[in-house]
JSON list of C-alpha atoms in Angstrom, two decimals:
[
{"chain": "S", "resi": 1, "resn": "MET", "atom": "CA", "xyz": [-0.07, 0.00, -0.11]},
{"chain": "S", "resi": 2, "resn": "HIS", "atom": "CA", "xyz": [2.89, 2.23, 0.53]},
{"chain": "S", "resi": 3, "resn": "GLU", "atom": "CA", "xyz": [4.34, 1.66, -2.78]},
{"chain": "S", "resi": 4, "resn": "ALA", "atom": "CA", "xyz": [0.92, 2.24, -4.27]},
{"chain": "S", "resi": 5, "resn": "GLY", "atom": "CA", "xyz": [0.88, 5.57, -2.57]},
{"chain": "S", "resi": 6, "resn": "LEU", "atom": "CA", "xyz": [-2.23, 4.90, -0.18]},
{"chain": "S", "resi": 7, "resn": "ILE", "atom": "CA", "xyz": [0.01, 5.21, 2.76]},
{"chain": "S", "resi": 8, "resn": "THR", "atom": "CA", "xyz": [2.34, 8.20, 3.93]},
{"chain": "S", "resi": 9, "resn": "ILE", "atom": "CA", "xyz": [4.90, 7.16, 6.54]},
{"chain": "S", "resi": 10, "resn": "TYR", "atom": "CA", "xyz": [6.01, 9.98, 8.78]},
{"chain": "S", "resi": 11, "resn": "LEU", "atom": "CA", "xyz": [9.22, 9.61, 10.95]},
{"chain": "S", "resi": 12, "resn": "SER", "atom": "CA", "xyz": [10.77, 12.29, 13.17]},
{"chain": "S", "resi": 13, "resn": "GLN", "atom": "CA", "xyz": [14.44, 13.12, 12.81]},
{"chain": "S", "resi": 14, "resn": "ARG", "atom": "CA", "xyz": [14.93, 11.80, 16.36]},
{"chain": "S", "resi": 15, "resn": "VAL", "atom": "CA", "xyz": [13.84, 8.33, 15.22]},
{"chain": "S", "resi": 16, "resn": "ILE", "atom": "CA", "xyz": [15.70, 8.64, 11.96]},
{"chain": "S", "resi": 17, "resn": "ASP", "atom": "CA", "xyz": [18.84, 9.47, 14.15]},
{"chain": "S", "resi": 18, "resn": "GLU", "atom": "CA", "xyz": [18.18, 6.23, 16.34]},
{"chain": "S", "resi": 19, "resn": "ILE", "atom": "CA", "xyz": [17.61, 3.77, 13.40]},
{"chain": "S", "resi": 20, "resn": "ALA", "atom": "CA", "xyz": [20.79, 5.07, 11.95]},
{"chain": "S", "resi": 21, "resn": "LEU", "atom": "CA", "xyz": [22.76, 4.57, 14.60]},
{"chain": "S", "resi": 22, "resn": "VAL", "atom": "CA", "xyz": [21.67, 1.00, 15.38]},
{"chain": "S", "resi": 23, "resn": "VAL", "atom": "CA", "xyz": [22.18, 0.34, 11.65]},
{"chain": "S", "resi": 24, "resn": "VAL", "atom": "CA", "xyz": [25.67, 1.75, 11.36]},
{"chain": "S", "resi": 25, "resn": "ASN", "atom": "CA", "xyz": [26.66, 0.00, 14.68]},
{"chain": "S", "resi": 26, "resn": "LYS", "atom": "CA", "xyz": [25.04, -3.36, 14.43]},
{"chain": "S", "resi": 27, "resn": "LEU", "atom": "CA", "xyz": [24.29, -3.96, 10.64]},
{"chain": "S", "resi": 28, "resn": "PRO", "atom": "CA", "xyz": [26.76, -1.62, 8.66]},
{"chain": "S", "resi": 29, "resn": "THR", "atom": "CA", "xyz": [26.00, -3.82, 5.33]},
{"chain": "S", "resi": 30, "resn": "ALA", "atom": "CA", "xyz": [22.60, -2.49, 5.32]},
{"chain": "S", "resi": 31, "resn": "VAL", "atom": "CA", "xyz": [23.48, 1.34, 5.45]},
{"chain": "S", "resi": 32, "resn": "GLY", "atom": "CA", "xyz": [23.00, 1.63, 1.52]},
{"chain": "S", "resi": 33, "resn": "ARG", "atom": "CA", "xyz": [19.57, -0.05, 1.93]},
{"chain": "S", "resi": 34, "resn": "LEU", "atom": "CA", "xyz": [18.30, 2.51, 4.82]},
{"chain": "S", "resi": 35, "resn": "TRP", "atom": "CA", "xyz": [19.71, 5.28, 2.75]},
{"chain": "S", "resi": 36, "resn": "LYS", "atom": "CA", "xyz": [17.38, 4.04, -0.39]},
{"chain": "S", "resi": 37, "resn": "ILE", "atom": "CA", "xyz": [14.40, 3.68, 1.89]},
{"chain": "S", "resi": 38, "resn": "LEU", "atom": "CA", "xyz": [14.98, 7.42, 3.54]},
{"chain": "S", "resi": 39, "resn": "GLN", "atom": "CA", "xyz": [14.63, 8.42, -0.03]},
{"chain": "S", "resi": 40, "resn": "SER", "atom": "CA", "xyz": [11.26, 6.84, -0.76]},
{"chain": "S", "resi": 41, "resn": "PRO", "atom": "CA", "xyz": [8.71, 9.30, -2.00]},
{"chain": "S", "resi": 42, "resn": "GLY", "atom": "CA", "xyz": [5.99, 8.25, 0.58]},
{"chain": "S", "resi": 43, "resn": "LEU", "atom": "CA", "xyz": [8.46, 8.74, 3.52]},
{"chain": "S", "resi": 44, "resn": "VAL", "atom": "CA", "xyz": [8.05, 12.14, 5.25]},
{"chain": "S", "resi": 45, "resn": "ILE", "atom": "CA", "xyz": [10.63, 13.03, 7.83]},
{"chain": "S", "resi": 46, "resn": "LEU", "atom": "CA", "xyz": [9.46, 15.46, 10.29]},
{"chain": "S", "resi": 47, "resn": "ALA", "atom": "CA", "xyz": [11.54, 18.08, 12.20]},
{"chain": "S", "resi": 48, "resn": "ASP", "atom": "CA", "xyz": [11.41, 17.40, 15.99]},
{"chain": "S", "resi": 49, "resn": "SER", "atom": "CA", "xyz": [8.81, 19.23, 17.64]},
{"chain": "S", "resi": 50, "resn": "SER", "atom": "CA", "xyz": [9.67, 22.38, 19.88]},
{"chain": "S", "resi": 51, "resn": "GLU", "atom": "CA", "xyz": [7.24, 21.12, 22.43]},
{"chain": "S", "resi": 52, "resn": "SER", "atom": "CA", "xyz": [8.39, 19.19, 25.33]},
{"chain": "S", "resi": 53, "resn": "GLY", "atom": "CA", "xyz": [5.72, 16.51, 24.93]},
{"chain": "S", "resi": 54, "resn": "PRO", "atom": "CA", "xyz": [3.20, 15.02, 27.50]},
{"chain": "S", "resi": 55, "resn": "LEU", "atom": "CA", "xyz": [4.72, 14.61, 30.88]},
{"chain": "S", "resi": 56, "resn": "THR", "atom": "CA", "xyz": [2.96, 11.35, 31.44]},
{"chain": "S", "resi": 57, "resn": "VAL", "atom": "CA", "xyz": [5.26, 9.73, 28.62]},
{"chain": "S", "resi": 58, "resn": "ASN", "atom": "CA", "xyz": [8.66, 8.81, 29.56]},
{"chain": "S", "resi": 59, "resn": "GLU", "atom": "CA", "xyz": [10.99, 11.66, 29.04]},
{"chain": "S", "resi": 60, "resn": "GLN", "atom": "CA", "xyz": [13.05, 10.04, 26.34]},
{"chain": "S", "resi": 61, "resn": "ASP", "atom": "CA", "xyz": [10.14, 9.70, 24.06]},
{"chain": "S", "resi": 62, "resn": "ARG", "atom": "CA", "xyz": [8.41, 12.76, 24.80]},
{"chain": "S", "resi": 63, "resn": "PRO", "atom": "CA", "xyz": [9.77, 14.91, 21.72]},
{"chain": "S", "resi": 64, "resn": "ILE", "atom": "CA", "xyz": [8.82, 11.67, 19.56]},
{"chain": "S", "resi": 65, "resn": "VAL", "atom": "CA", "xyz": [5.30, 11.87, 20.75]},
{"chain": "S", "resi": 66, "resn": "ALA", "atom": "CA", "xyz": [5.09, 15.64, 20.70]},
{"chain": "S", "resi": 67, "resn": "THR", "atom": "CA", "xyz": [6.32, 15.63, 17.02]},
{"chain": "S", "resi": 68, "resn": "ALA", "atom": "CA", "xyz": [3.44, 13.03, 16.26]},
{"chain": "S", "resi": 69, "resn": "ILE", "atom": "CA", "xyz": [0.68, 15.28, 17.89]},
{"chain": "S", "resi": 70, "resn": "ASP", "atom": "CA", "xyz": [2.06, 18.42, 16.35]},
{"chain": "S", "resi": 71, "resn": "ALA", "atom": "CA", "xyz": [2.17, 16.81, 12.72]},
{"chain": "S", "resi": 72, "resn": "ASN", "atom": "CA", "xyz": [-1.57, 15.55, 13.21]},
{"chain": "S", "resi": 73, "resn": "ILE", "atom": "CA", "xyz": [-0.92, 12.30, 12.15]},
{"chain": "S", "resi": 74, "resn": "GLU", "atom": "CA", "xyz": [-3.53, 9.51, 11.90]},
{"chain": "S", "resi": 75, "resn": "TYR", "atom": "CA", "xyz": [-1.79, 6.57, 13.45]},
{"chain": "S", "resi": 76, "resn": "PHE", "atom": "CA", "xyz": [1.33, 6.44, 15.91]},
{"chain": "S", "resi": 77, "resn": "VAL", "atom": "CA", "xyz": [2.68, 3.06, 15.48]},
{"chain": "S", "resi": 78, "resn": "THR", "atom": "CA", "xyz": [5.12, 1.70, 18.42]},
{"chain": "S", "resi": 79, "resn": "GLY", "atom": "CA", "xyz": [6.27, -1.74, 19.45]},
{"chain": "S", "resi": 80, "resn": "ASP", "atom": "CA", "xyz": [7.24, -0.40, 22.72]},
{"chain": "S", "resi": 81, "resn": "ARG", "atom": "CA", "xyz": [4.28, -1.69, 25.16]},
{"chain": "S", "resi": 82, "resn": "THR", "atom": "CA", "xyz": [5.13, 0.72, 27.71]},
{"chain": "S", "resi": 83, "resn": "LEU", "atom": "CA", "xyz": [5.15, 3.73, 25.57]},
{"chain": "S", "resi": 84, "resn": "LEU", "atom": "CA", "xyz": [2.09, 2.52, 23.93]},
{"chain": "S", "resi": 85, "resn": "THR", "atom": "CA", "xyz": [0.23, 2.47, 27.43]},
{"chain": "S", "resi": 86, "resn": "GLU", "atom": "CA", "xyz": [1.63, 5.78, 28.28]},
{"chain": "S", "resi": 87, "resn": "CYS", "atom": "CA", "xyz": [0.30, 7.40, 25.15]},
{"chain": "S", "resi": 88, "resn": "ARG", "atom": "CA", "xyz": [-3.06, 5.61, 25.16]},
{"chain": "S", "resi": 89, "resn": "ARG", "atom": "CA", "xyz": [-3.57, 6.96, 28.65]},
{"chain": "S", "resi": 90, "resn": "LEU", "atom": "CA", "xyz": [-3.40, 10.62, 27.09]},
{"chain": "S", "resi": 91, "resn": "GLY", "atom": "CA", "xyz": [-6.95, 10.26, 25.81]},
{"chain": "S", "resi": 92, "resn": "LEU", "atom": "CA", "xyz": [-6.43, 11.69, 22.56]},
{"chain": "S", "resi": 93, "resn": "ASP", "atom": "CA", "xyz": [-8.42, 11.38, 19.60]},
{"chain": "S", "resi": 94, "resn": "GLN", "atom": "CA", "xyz": [-5.48, 11.86, 17.30]},
{"chain": "S", "resi": 95, "resn": "PRO", "atom": "CA", "xyz": [-3.28, 10.46, 16.74]},
{"chain": "S", "resi": 96, "resn": "GLN", "atom": "CA", "xyz": [-4.45, 6.84, 17.16]},
{"chain": "S", "resi": 97, "resn": "PHE", "atom": "CA", "xyz": [-1.70, 4.82, 19.24]},
{"chain": "S", "resi": 98, "resn": "VAL", "atom": "CA", "xyz": [-1.30, 1.39, 17.82]},
{"chain": "S", "resi": 99, "resn": "SER", "atom": "CA", "xyz": [0.88, -1.58, 17.91]},
{"chain": "S", "resi": 100, "resn": "PRO", "atom": "CA", "xyz": [2.38, -2.91, 14.46]},
{"chain": "S", "resi": 101, "resn": "ARG", "atom": "CA", "xyz": [-0.01, -5.85, 14.55]},
{"chain": "S", "resi": 102, "resn": "GLU", "atom": "CA", "xyz": [-3.05, -3.40, 15.15]},
{"chain": "S", "resi": 103, "resn": "LEU", "atom": "CA", "xyz": [-2.17, -1.17, 12.29]},
{"chain": "S", "resi": 104, "resn": "LEU", "atom": "CA", "xyz": [-1.87, -4.31, 10.06]},
{"chain": "S", "resi": 105, "resn": "ASP", "atom": "CA", "xyz": [-5.49, -5.36, 11.14]},
{"chain": "S", "resi": 106, "resn": "LEU", "atom": "CA", "xyz": [-6.85, -1.96, 10.40]},
{"chain": "S", "resi": 107, "resn": "ILE", "atom": "CA", "xyz": [-5.15, -2.03, 7.00]},
{"chain": "S", "resi": 108, "resn": "GLU", "atom": "CA", "xyz": [-6.63, -5.64, 6.30]},
{"chain": "S", "resi": 109, "resn": "ALA", "atom": "CA", "xyz": [-10.06, -4.35, 7.39]},
{"chain": "S", "resi": 110, "resn": "SER", "atom": "CA", "xyz": [-9.95, -1.34, 5.17]},
{"chain": "S", "resi": 111, "resn": "PRO", "atom": "CA", "xyz": [-11.89, -1.35, 1.69]}
]
């Protein structure tokens, strides 16, 4: 669906930096593939929010959550169960905080 232009993926610069650090240190042979993915037309890299983020979210993830909220994205996807719980407690209508499995279920259920 991403390749068909039906999904736009938004990543904060902070997340890109974390991914790059892991790939460079743990899987250096994949750096070229990562660079190619980051050049995808359906990928939007967001500047980090100037907001500090919700205080109920752990300090390290606050800027990422604030960036997602500021960007008014539809879904915030995380495999971090603690972060998912913290974000759901915010009670926001948007973004909808989901696990990767939940996002796949939503995609499969859509017409």
